[in-house]
Coordinates of C-alpha atoms and ligand atoms in Angstrom, one line a residue:
Chain I
X1099 CA 101.4 132.0 92.1
X1100 CA 99.1 133.3 94.8
X1101 CA 96.5 131.2 96.6
X1102 CA 94.0 132.3 99.3
X1103 CA 92.1 129.5 101.2
X1104 CA 89.1 130.7 103.1
X1105 CA 90.9 133.8 104.3
X1106 CA 89.2 136.2 106.8
X1107 CA 90.6 139.4 108.2
X1108 CA 89.2 141.0 111.3
X1109 CA 91.0 144.2 112.4
X1110 CA 91.5 144.8 116.1
X1111 CA 88.7 147.3 116.1
X1112 CA 86.3 144.6 115.1
X1113 CA 85.9 145.5 111.4
X1114 CA 85.5 142.4 109.2
X1115 CA 87.5 143.5 106.2
X1116 CA 87.6 140.1 104.5
X1117 CA 85.4 137.1 105.0
X1118 CA 86.1 133.6 103.7
X1119 CA 88.0 134.7 100.6
X1120 CA 89.4 132.0 98.3
X1121 CA 91.2 132.7 95.1
X1122 CA 94.0 131.7 92.9
X1123 CA 96.2 133.9 90.7
X1124 CA 98.6 132.1 88.3
X1125 CA 101.9 133.3 87.2
X1126 CA 101.7 135.9 84.4
X1127 CA 98.1 136.8 85.0
X1128 CA 96.7 140.3 84.8
X1129 CA 94.1 140.8 87.5
X1130 CA 91.9 143.8 88.5
X1131 CA 90.5 143.9 92.0
X1132 CA 87.4 146.1 92.0
X1133 CA 84.6 147.0 94.4
X1134 CA 83.2 149.9 96.4
X1135 CA 85.2 151.8 98.9
X1136 CA 85.7 149.8 102.1
X1137 CA 85.1 146.5 100.3
X1138 CA 88.5 145.2 101.4
X1139 CA 90.7 145.7 98.3
X1140 CA 93.6 147.3 100.2
X1141 CA 93.3 144.7 102.9
X1142 CA 93.6 141.9 100.3
X1143 CA 96.8 143.5 99.0
X1144 CA 98.3 144.0 102.4
X1145 CA 97.8 140.3 103.1
X1146 CA 99.6 139.3 100.0
X1147 CA 102.4 141.5 101.0
X1148 CA 102.3 140.3 104.6
X1149 CA 101.8 143.8 106.0
X1150 CA 98.8 142.3 107.7
X1151 CA 98.3 138.7 108.8
X1152 CA 95.0 136.9 108.2
X1153 CA 92.8 136.2 111.1
X1154 CA 91.7 132.9 109.6
X1155 CA 92.6 130.8 106.5
X1156 CA 95.9 130.2 104.6
X1157 CA 97.8 132.2 102.1
X1158 CA 100.5 130.8 99.8
X1159 CA 102.8 133.0 97.8
X1160 CA 105.0 131.1 95.2
X1161 CA 104.4 127.9 97.3
X1162 CA 105.3 129.3 100.7
X1163 CA 102.8 129.8 103.5
X1164 CA 102.7 133.3 104.7
X1165 CA 101.5 132.2 108.1
X1166 CA 104.3 129.8 108.7
X1167 CA 106.9 132.3 107.4
X1168 CA 109.4 133.5 110.0
X1169 CA 109.7 137.3 110.5
X1170 CA 113.2 137.3 109.2
X1171 CA 112.1 135.7 105.9
X1172 CA 109.5 138.4 105.2
X1173 CA 112.0 140.7 103.4
X1174 CA 112.8 137.9 100.9
X1175 CA 109.1 137.5 100.2
X1176 CA 108.8 141.2 99.6
X1177 CA 111.7 141.1 97.1
X1178 CA 109.5 138.8 94.9
X1179 CA 106.7 141.4 94.9
X1180 CA 106.9 145.0 93.6
X1181 CA 104.6 147.5 95.2
X1182 CA 103.0 150.6 93.6
X1183 CA 100.9 153.1 95.5
X1184 CA 98.4 155.8 94.7
X1185 CA 100.7 158.4 96.2
X1186 CA 103.9 157.2 94.4
X1187 CA 106.0 157.2 97.6
X1188 CA 109.1 158.6 96.0
X1189 CA 111.9 160.2 98.0
X1190 CA 111.8 163.9 97.1
X1191 CA 115.5 164.5 97.8
X1192 CA 116.7 161.9 95.3
X1193 CA 116.7 161.9 91.6
X1194 CA 114.6 159.5 89.5
X1195 CA 117.8 157.4 89.0
X1196 CA 118.5 157.4 92.8
X1197 CA 115.0 156.5 93.7
X1198 CA 115.1 153.4 91.5
X1199 CA 118.6 152.6 92.5
X1200 CA 117.6 152.8 96.2
X1201 CA 115.5 149.6 95.9
X1202 CA 118.6 147.8 94.6
X1203 CA 120.9 149.2 97.3
X1204 CA 118.5 148.0 100.0
X1205 CA 118.7 144.4 98.8
X1206 CA 122.5 144.6 98.5
X1207 CA 122.9 144.6 94.7
X1208 CA 126.4 145.1 93.3
X1209 CA 127.1 148.7 92.2
X1210 CA 127.9 147.5 88.7
X1211 CA 124.6 145.7 88.5
X1212 CA 122.8 148.8 89.7
X1213 CA 124.5 150.9 87.0
X1214 CA 123.4 148.5 84.4
X1215 CA 119.9 147.7 85.6
X1216 CA 118.5 151.1 86.6
X1217 CA 118.7 152.7 83.1
X1218 CA 117.3 149.5 81.7
X1219 CA 114.1 149.7 83.7
X1220 CA 113.8 153.5 83.3
X1221 CA 113.9 152.9 79.6
X1222 CA 111.1 150.3 79.9
X1223 CA 108.8 152.9 81.5
X1224 CA 110.0 155.6 79.1
X1225 CA 111.9 157.8 81.6
X1226 CA 115.4 157.3 80.2
X1227 CA 115.7 161.1 79.5
X1228 CA 114.5 162.1 83.0
X1229 CA 117.0 160.1 85.1
X1230 CA 118.6 163.1 86.8
X1231 CA 115.4 165.0 87.5
X1232 CA 113.9 165.2 91.0
X1233 CA 110.3 163.8 91.6
X1234 CA 108.9 167.3 92.0
X1235 CA 110.1 168.2 88.5
X1236 CA 108.0 165.4 87.0
X1237 CA 104.3 165.1 86.2
X1238 CA 102.1 162.8 88.2
X1239 CA 102.2 160.1 85.5
X1240 CA 106.0 160.4 85.3
X1241 CA 106.3 160.1 89.0
X1242 CA 104.1 157.0 89.0
X1243 CA 106.2 155.5 86.2
X1244 CA 109.3 156.1 88.4
X1245 CA 107.6 154.2 91.1
X1246 CA 106.8 151.4 88.7
X1247 CA 110.4 151.3 87.6
X1248 CA 111.4 151.0 91.3
X1249 CA 108.9 148.2 91.8
X1250 CA 110.3 146.4 88.7
X1251 CA 114.0 146.9 89.2
X1252 CA 114.6 143.8 91.4
X1253 CA 112.9 141.5 88.9
X1254 CA 109.9 140.6 91.1
X1255 CA 107.6 137.8 89.9
X1256 CA 104.5 139.9 90.8
X1257 CA 103.7 143.6 90.8
X1258 CA 100.9 144.8 93.0
X1259 CA 99.4 148.2 92.7
X1260 CA 96.8 149.8 95.0
X1261 CA 94.9 152.4 93.0
X1262 CA 97.9 153.4 91.0
X1263 CA 95.9 155.9 88.9
X1264 CA 93.9 157.3 91.8
X1265 CA 95.7 160.6 91.6
X1266 CA 96.0 160.8 87.8
X1267 CA 93.8 162.2 85.0
X1268 CA 92.2 159.8 82.6
X1269 CA 94.8 160.1 79.8
X1270 CA 97.7 159.6 82.2
X1271 CA 95.9 156.7 83.8
X1272 CA 95.8 155.1 80.4
X1273 CA 99.5 155.5 79.9
X1274 CA 100.1 153.9 83.3
X1275 CA 97.9 151.0 82.5
X1276 CA 99.6 150.5 79.2
X1277 CA 102.9 150.5 81.0
X1278 CA 101.6 147.7 83.3
X1279 CA 100.3 145.8 80.2
X1280 CA 103.8 145.9 78.7
X1281 CA 105.3 144.6 81.9
X1282 CA 102.7 141.9 82.0
X1283 CA 103.5 140.9 78.4
X1284 CA 107.0 140.1 79.5
X1285 CA 105.6 137.6 82.0
X1286 CA 105.3 139.5 85.3
X1287 CA 102.0 138.9 87.2
X1288 CA 100.1 142.1 87.7
X1289 CA 97.5 142.7 90.4
X1290 CA 95.8 146.1 90.4
X1291 CA 93.1 147.4 92.8
X1292 CA 91.3 150.2 91.1
X1293 CA 88.2 152.3 90.7
X1294 CA 89.1 153.2 87.0
X1295 CA 85.9 151.8 85.5
X1296 CA 86.5 152.7 81.9
X1297 CA 90.0 151.3 81.8
X1298 CA 88.9 148.0 83.4
X1299 CA 86.0 147.7 81.0
X1300 CA 88.2 148.2 77.9
X1301 CA 91.2 146.1 78.9
X1302 CA 89.1 142.9 79.3
X1303 CA 91.4 141.3 81.8
X1304 CA 90.5 139.1 84.8
X1305 CA 88.3 141.0 87.3
X1306 CA 87.8 140.0 90.9
X1307 CA 84.8 141.9 92.5
X1308 CA 84.8 142.4 96.2
X1309 CA 81.9 143.6 98.3
X1310 CA 81.8 143.9 102.0
X1311 CA 84.8 141.6 102.3
X1312 CA 83.5 138.9 100.1
X1313 CA 84.3 137.9 96.5
X1314 CA 81.1 138.5 94.6
X1315 CA 82.5 137.6 91.2
X1316 CA 85.7 136.5 89.5
X1317 CA 85.6 136.7 85.7
X1318 CA 88.2 136.3 83.0
X1319 CA 87.9 139.0 80.3
X1320 CA 85.6 140.8 82.8
X1321 CA 84.3 144.3 83.2
X1322 CA 84.2 146.7 86.1
X1323 CA 80.6 146.0 87.0
X1324 CA 77.9 143.5 86.0
X1325 CA 74.9 144.8 84.2
X1326 CA 72.8 143.3 87.0
X1327 CA 74.5 145.3 89.8
Chain F
X1450 CA 129.3 130.4 97.9
X1451 CA 128.7 129.8 101.6
X1452 CA 126.1 131.9 103.3
X1453 CA 128.7 133.4 105.6
X1454 CA 130.8 134.7 102.7
X1455 CA 127.7 135.8 100.9
X1456 CA 126.6 137.7 104.0
X1457 CA 129.9 139.4 104.3
X1458 CA 129.9 140.6 100.7
X1459 CA 126.4 141.8 101.2
X1460 CA 127.5 143.7 104.3
X1461 CA 130.4 145.2 102.5
X1462 CA 128.2 146.5 99.7
X1463 CA 125.6 147.8 102.2
X1464 CA 128.2 149.3 104.4
X1465 CA 128.8 152.1 101.9
X1466 CA 125.2 152.9 101.9
X1467 CA 124.9 152.7 105.7
X1468 CA 127.8 155.1 106.3
X1469 CA 126.4 157.5 103.8
X1470 CA 123.1 157.5 105.7
X1471 CA 124.8 158.0 109.1
X1472 CA 126.8 160.9 107.7
X1473 CA 123.7 162.6 106.4
X1474 CA 121.8 162.3 109.6
X1475 CA 124.7 163.4 111.7
X1476 CA 124.9 166.6 109.7
X1477 CA 121.1 167.1 109.6
X1478 CA 120.5 167.1 113.4
X1479 CA 123.7 168.9 114.3
X1480 CA 122.3 170.8 117.3
X1481 CA 120.8 167.8 118.9
X1482 CA 123.8 165.7 118.1
X1483 CA 125.9 168.3 119.8
X1484 CA 123.7 168.1 122.9
X1485 CA 123.8 164.3 123.0
X1486 CA 127.6 164.3 122.6
X1487 CA 127.9 167.1 125.2
X1488 CA 125.8 165.3 127.8
X1489 CA 127.6 162.0 127.2
X1490 CA 130.9 163.8 127.5
X1491 CA 129.9 165.6 130.7
X1492 CA 128.6 162.4 132.4
X1493 CA 131.7 160.5 131.4
X1494 CA 134.0 163.3 132.5
X1495 CA 132.4 163.3 135.9
X1496 CA 132.8 159.6 136.0
X1497 CA 136.4 160.0 135.1
X1498 CA 137.0 162.6 137.7
X1499 CA 135.3 160.4 140.3
X1500 CA 137.4 157.4 139.4
X1501 CA 140.6 159.4 139.5
X1502 CA 139.6 161.0 142.9
X1503 CA 138.8 157.6 144.4
X1504 CA 142.0 155.9 143.2
X1505 CA 144.1 158.8 144.3
X1506 CA 142.6 159.0 147.8
X1507 CA 143.0 155.3 148.0
X1508 CA 146.6 155.6 147.1
X1509 CA 147.2 158.4 149.6
X1510 CA 145.4 156.5 152.3
X1511 CA 147.4 153.4 151.6
X1512 CA 150.7 155.2 151.9
X1513 CA 149.7 156.8 155.2
X1514 CA 148.3 153.5 156.5
X1515 CA 151.4 151.6 155.8
X1516 CA 153.1 153.9 158.3
X1517 CA 150.7 153.3 161.1
X1518 CA 152.0 151.4 164.0
X1519 CA 151.0 150.8 167.6
X1520 CA 153.4 151.6 170.3
X1521 CA 152.8 149.4 173.4
X1522 CA 154.3 150.8 176.7
X1523 CA 154.8 148.4 179.6
X1524 CA 154.2 149.1 183.2
X1525 CA 157.3 150.6 184.7
X1526 CA 157.6 148.0 187.4
X1527 CA 157.5 145.2 184.9
X1528 CA 160.7 143.2 184.6
X1529 CA 162.1 142.9 181.1
X1530 CA 161.7 139.1 181.1
X1531 CA 158.0 139.5 181.8
X1532 CA 157.7 142.2 179.2
X1533 CA 159.3 139.8 176.7
X1534 CA 156.6 137.2 177.4
X1535 CA 154.1 139.7 176.2
X1536 CA 155.5 139.8 172.7
X1537 CA 154.2 136.4 171.5
X1538 CA 150.8 137.2 173.1
X1539 CA 150.5 140.3 171.0
X1540 CA 151.8 138.4 168.0
X1541 CA 148.9 136.0 168.4
X1542 CA 146.3 138.7 168.1
X1543 CA 144.7 138.4 164.6
X1544 CA 145.6 141.3 162.4
X1545 CA 149.0 141.8 163.9
X1546 CA 151.7 141.6 161.3
X1547 CA 155.0 142.1 163.1
X1548 CA 156.2 143.0 166.6
X1549 CA 159.5 144.5 167.7
X1550 CA 160.6 144.6 171.3
X1551 CA 162.5 147.7 172.3
X1552 CA 164.0 147.5 175.8
X1553 CA 164.1 150.7 177.9
X1554 CA 167.9 150.7 177.6
X1555 CA 167.6 150.6 173.8
X1556 CA 165.0 153.3 173.9
X1557 CA 167.2 155.5 175.9
X1558 CA 170.1 154.9 173.7
X1559 CA 168.3 155.9 170.6
X1560 CA 167.0 159.0 172.4
X1561 CA 170.5 159.9 173.4
X1562 CA 171.6 159.3 169.8
X1563 CA 168.9 161.6 168.6
X1564 CA 169.2 164.4 171.1
X1565 CA 172.7 164.2 172.5
X1566 CA 174.2 163.9 175.9
X1567 CA 172.0 166.4 177.7
X1568 CA 169.3 163.9 177.6
X1569 CA 171.4 161.4 179.5
X1570 CA 172.4 164.0 182.0
X1571 CA 168.8 165.2 182.6
X1572 CA 167.6 161.7 183.0
X1573 CA 170.1 160.9 185.6
X1574 CA 170.6 157.4 187.1
X1575 CA 167.0 156.1 186.8
X1576 CA 165.9 155.4 183.2
X1577 CA 162.3 156.8 183.0
X1578 CA 161.5 155.1 179.8
X1579 CA 159.3 151.9 179.8
X1580 CA 159.9 148.8 177.8
X1581 CA 158.1 149.1 174.5
X1582 CA 156.7 146.8 171.9
X1583 CA 156.3 148.2 168.4
X1584 CA 153.3 146.5 166.6
X1585 CA 152.7 146.6 162.9
X1586 CA 149.2 145.6 161.7
X1587 CA 148.0 144.4 158.4
X1588 CA 144.7 146.3 158.1
X1589 CA 145.0 149.9 159.4
X1590 CA 141.2 150.1 159.7
X1591 CA 141.4 147.6 162.6
X1592 CA 143.9 149.7 164.5
X1593 CA 141.3 150.7 167.2
X1594 CA 140.2 147.1 167.9
X1595 CA 143.7 145.7 168.0
X1596 CA 144.9 148.5 170.2
X1597 CA 142.1 148.0 172.7
X1598 CA 142.9 144.3 172.8
X1599 CA 146.5 144.9 173.5
X1600 CA 145.7 147.4 176.2
X1601 CA 143.7 144.7 178.1
X1602 CA 146.8 142.5 178.3
X1603 CA 148.4 142.4 181.8
X1604 CA 151.4 144.5 182.2
X1605 CA 150.5 147.0 179.6
X1606 CA 150.5 150.5 180.8
X1607 CA 149.3 152.3 177.7
X1608 CA 149.1 152.1 173.9
X1609 CA 149.6 154.9 171.4
X1610 CA 149.0 155.1 167.7
X1611 CA 148.7 158.0 165.3
X1612 CA 147.4 158.8 161.9
X1613 CA 144.2 156.8 162.1
X1614 CA 142.0 159.8 162.4
X1615 CA 143.3 161.2 159.1
X1616 CA 142.9 157.9 157.4
X1617 CA 139.3 157.6 158.7
X1618 CA 138.5 161.0 157.4
X1619 CA 140.1 160.1 154.1
X1620 CA 138.1 156.9 153.8
X1621 CA 134.8 158.7 154.6
X1622 CA 135.7 161.3 152.0
X1623 CA 136.3 158.6 149.4
X1624 CA 133.0 157.0 150.4
X1625 CA 131.2 160.3 149.9
X1626 CA 133.0 160.9 146.6
X1627 CA 131.8 157.4 145.6
X1628 CA 128.2 158.0 146.6
X1629 CA 127.8 161.5 145.2
X1630 CA 129.8 160.5 142.1
X1631 CA 127.7 157.5 141.5
X1632 CA 124.4 159.5 141.8
X1633 CA 125.7 162.2 139.5
X1634 CA 127.0 159.7 137.0
X1635 CA 123.8 157.7 137.0
X1636 CA 121.8 160.9 136.5
X1637 CA 124.0 162.3 133.8
X1638 CA 124.3 158.8 132.2
X1639 CA 120.6 158.6 131.9
X1640 CA 120.5 162.1 130.4
X1641 CA 123.1 161.1 127.9
X1642 CA 121.3 157.9 126.9
X1643 CA 118.0 159.8 126.8
X1644 CA 119.5 162.4 124.4
X1645 CA 121.0 159.8 122.2
X1646 CA 117.7 158.0 122.1
X1647 CA 116.0 161.3 121.2
X1648 CA 118.5 162.0 118.5
X1649 CA 118.0 158.5 117.0
X1650 CA 114.2 159.0 117.3
X1651 CA 114.4 162.2 115.4
X1652 CA 116.5 160.6 112.7
X1653 CA 114.1 157.8 112.4
X1654 CA 111.3 160.3 112.2
X1655 CA 113.1 162.4 109.6
X1656 CA 113.6 159.2 107.6
X1657 CA 110.3 157.5 108.1
X1658 CA 109.5 157.7 104.3
X1659 CA 112.7 156.0 103.4
X1660 CA 112.1 153.4 106.1
X1661 CA 108.6 152.8 104.8
X1662 CA 109.9 152.3 101.3
X1663 CA 112.8 150.1 102.5
X1664 CA 110.2 147.9 104.1
X1665 CA 108.3 147.6 100.8
X1666 CA 111.2 146.8 98.7
X1667 CA 112.3 144.1 101.1
X1668 CA 115.1 145.5 103.3
X1669 CA 116.0 143.2 106.2
X1670 CA 115.3 144.5 109.7
X1671 CA 119.0 144.8 110.4
X1672 CA 119.6 146.7 107.2
X1673 CA 117.1 149.3 108.3
X1674 CA 118.3 149.4 111.9
X1675 CA 122.0 149.5 111.4
X1676 CA 122.4 153.2 110.5
X1677 CA 120.5 154.2 113.6
X1678 CA 122.5 152.0 115.9
X1679 CA 125.7 153.2 114.3
X1680 CA 124.6 156.8 114.7
X1681 CA 124.0 156.2 118.4
X1682 CA 127.3 154.4 118.9
X1683 CA 129.2 157.2 117.1
X1684 CA 127.5 159.8 119.3
X1685 CA 128.4 157.9 122.4
X1686 CA 132.0 157.4 121.2
X1687 CA 132.5 161.0 120.4
X1688 CA 131.1 162.0 123.8
X1689 CA 133.5 159.7 125.5
X1690 CA 136.4 160.9 123.3
X1691 CA 135.7 164.5 124.3
X1692 CA 135.5 163.5 128.0
X1693 CA 138.8 161.6 127.7
X1694 CA 140.5 164.4 125.9
X1695 CA 139.5 167.0 128.5
X1696 CA 140.3 164.7 131.3
X1697 CA 143.7 163.8 130.0
X1698 CA 144.8 167.4 129.6
X1699 CA 143.3 168.8 132.8
X1700 CA 144.5 165.9 134.9
X1701 CA 148.0 166.2 133.5
X1702 CA 148.1 169.9 134.3
X1703 CA 146.6 169.4 137.7
X1704 CA 149.2 166.7 138.6
X1705 CA 152.0 168.9 137.5
X1706 CA 150.8 171.8 139.6
X1707 CA 150.2 169.6 142.7
X1708 CA 153.6 168.0 142.5
X1709 CA 155.2 171.4 142.2
X1710 CA 153.8 172.4 145.6
X1711 CA 153.3 169.1 147.5
X1712 CA 155.8 166.9 145.9
X1713 CA 155.5 164.0 148.5
X1714 CA 151.8 163.4 147.7
X1715 CA 151.7 160.0 146.1
X1716 CA 149.4 160.7 143.1
X1717 CA 148.5 158.2 140.4
X1718 CA 150.1 159.2 137.2
X1719 CA 151.1 155.9 135.5
X1720 CA 150.0 156.0 131.9
X1721 CA 148.9 152.3 132.2
X1722 CA 146.3 153.1 134.8
X1723 CA 145.2 156.3 133.0
X1724 CA 144.8 154.4 129.7
X1725 CA 142.8 151.7 131.5
X1726 CA 140.4 154.4 132.7
X1727 CA 140.2 156.0 129.3
X1728 CA 139.5 152.7 127.7
X1729 CA 136.8 152.1 130.2
X1730 CA 135.2 155.5 129.5
X1731 CA 135.3 154.9 125.7
X1732 CA 133.7 151.5 126.2
X1733 CA 131.0 153.0 128.4
X1734 CA 130.4 155.8 125.9
X1735 CA 129.9 153.3 123.1
X1736 CA 127.6 151.2 125.3
X1737 CA 125.5 154.3 126.2
X1738 CA 125.2 155.1 122.5
X1739 CA 124.1 151.6 121.6
X1740 CA 121.7 151.4 124.5
X1741 CA 120.1 154.8 123.7
X1742 CA 119.7 154.1 120.0
X1743 CA 118.5 150.5 120.5
X1744 CA 115.9 151.9 122.8
X1745 CA 114.6 154.2 120.1
X1746 CA 115.0 151.7 117.3
X1747 CA 113.0 149.1 119.2
X1748 CA 110.3 151.5 120.0
X1749 CA 110.0 153.4 116.8
X1750 CA 111.1 151.0 114.2
X1751 CA 108.6 148.2 113.9
X1752 CA 110.1 147.0 110.6
Ligands
ATP2623 N1 94.3 149.2 109.9 C1 93.0 149.1 110.0 N2 92.4 149.1 111.2 C2 91.0 149.0 111.3 N3 90.2 148.9 110.3 C3 90.7 149.0 109.0 C4 92.1 149.1 108.8 N4 92.4 149.1 107.5 C5 91.2 149.0 106.9 N5 90.2 148.9 107.8 C6 88.8 148.8 107.6 O1 88.6 147.6 106.8 C7 87.6 147.8 105.8 C8 88.2 147.5 104.4 O2 89.2 148.5 104.2 P1 90.1 148.5 102.8 O3 91.1 149.6 103.0 O4 90.6 147.2 102.6 O5 89.0 148.9 101.8 P2 89.2 149.3 100.2 O6 88.4 148.3 99.4 O7 90.7 149.4 99.9 O8 88.6 150.7 100.1 P3 89.0 152.0 99.2 O9 88.5 151.7 97.8 O10 88.4 153.1 99.8 O11 90.5 152.1 99.2 C9 87.1 149.2 105.9 O12 85.9 149.2 106.7 C10 88.2 149.9 106.7 O13 87.7 150.9 107.5
MG2624 MG1 92.0 150.9 99.4

């Protein structure tokens, strides 16, 4: 569960990226974060992930305060959250299998566990036949699914994606969103910042609208934009 | 499972990964690694040479010093009883270790013994030799001061002592060796540390993508840092190993050569001492590596 209480973020250069944001995301929810460029979507995500600290307010992730968390505990917070990015962030000199296994090595998983778990998640994202290919041999959608597999491999409670379909065409974007939907169906919380209007409109999930650092709407079974705006 | 045991198992599992990473990066930056190892080796080699030079000159100086004694000659007209009273006075001077009284008769006898009867004949009736007191001192560097003090005593005609000029020169030489060596070592040491830091930085730069991803999947700071620290330590260690190897063989050869020609020179050649020095160099190499990489890791790895 993720809770924001009156959270503001002012960057050192004076930009007020978020102002007085309060929100609550329950376990197992599927949430889109939408809004114009510069609205503060990425900032919100960075706060959840503790890449940035809030200037004001409190943030709780699974019951723990991010502000009171010690530096050395941050990695353990991050292990509960899988990250997916617009630019995939795969290692080009490693195969699909190795890219996913990497996330397990880093947290010190047993080799036998890695051998069992990696093919499992690759199957979930439909890449079981491409395990030994390198990222550059894959299409954009396949690369992003590799990244999703990596985010998923350590069994996080939540997956957060910042414009995961920003570099993909509309059909591929659909595939990726369906992939997220399947993961969500198994109980993982999904939070996606996106500009993909059509997809948001047809998926009818919870939509949080940000504008100039403020939440302007928060609707269950929402759409990308209100008719009024 | 206790956290300690759990951490150890984690470490064991991660060790494989870490060593793999270190191996990769050592191969990747081979030229720079070579420079870093080379500079470290040179600086430690100079340090080794300096240390060997200093302990050898110290050894030589000590041997020569232990032979230094002051000969105190009495006035000719001084009676032997009066000369004898001088001995405790000299004994009381601080820094004096031992005194031996040699009467003029004894002195003549030993001369005769050394050079034969002609001496006795040429000397004739009157013994020209003075009563003498032989003085051994504890610190040869005080020989001037003690000699002057003795010379001021009543009844003393003159004092004589030898070897101290050589010792003085030797000491000033070791001092220079120390100063120049220290400067050179500091300079080269910094170069070594700097190059190790640069190597580590390049490795960090080459792997910034991985580091970024590690951060996102929840690697601990130490897990990210270890490979870089280890790399620095390995570079420093190999630099030191190279220095020790070259030092060992060249010193051995040099010693053999010197002892062939000047066999009486008391050179340090005990393997215990040499191993102590080599151990020291290896330790310093490792520390240099750790310091260099820590510097880079701290600066460039805000994980
Ligand atoms: N590290 C930073 N330092 C200073 N200002 C920043 C930083 N990151 C973001 N900003 C500013 O904060 C505001 C919000 O940025 P943010 O990246 O959260 O927007 P966004 O909603 O993700 O936009 P987009 O849809 O274009 O990705 C912007 O004005 C941006 O310029
Ligand atoms: Mg953004």
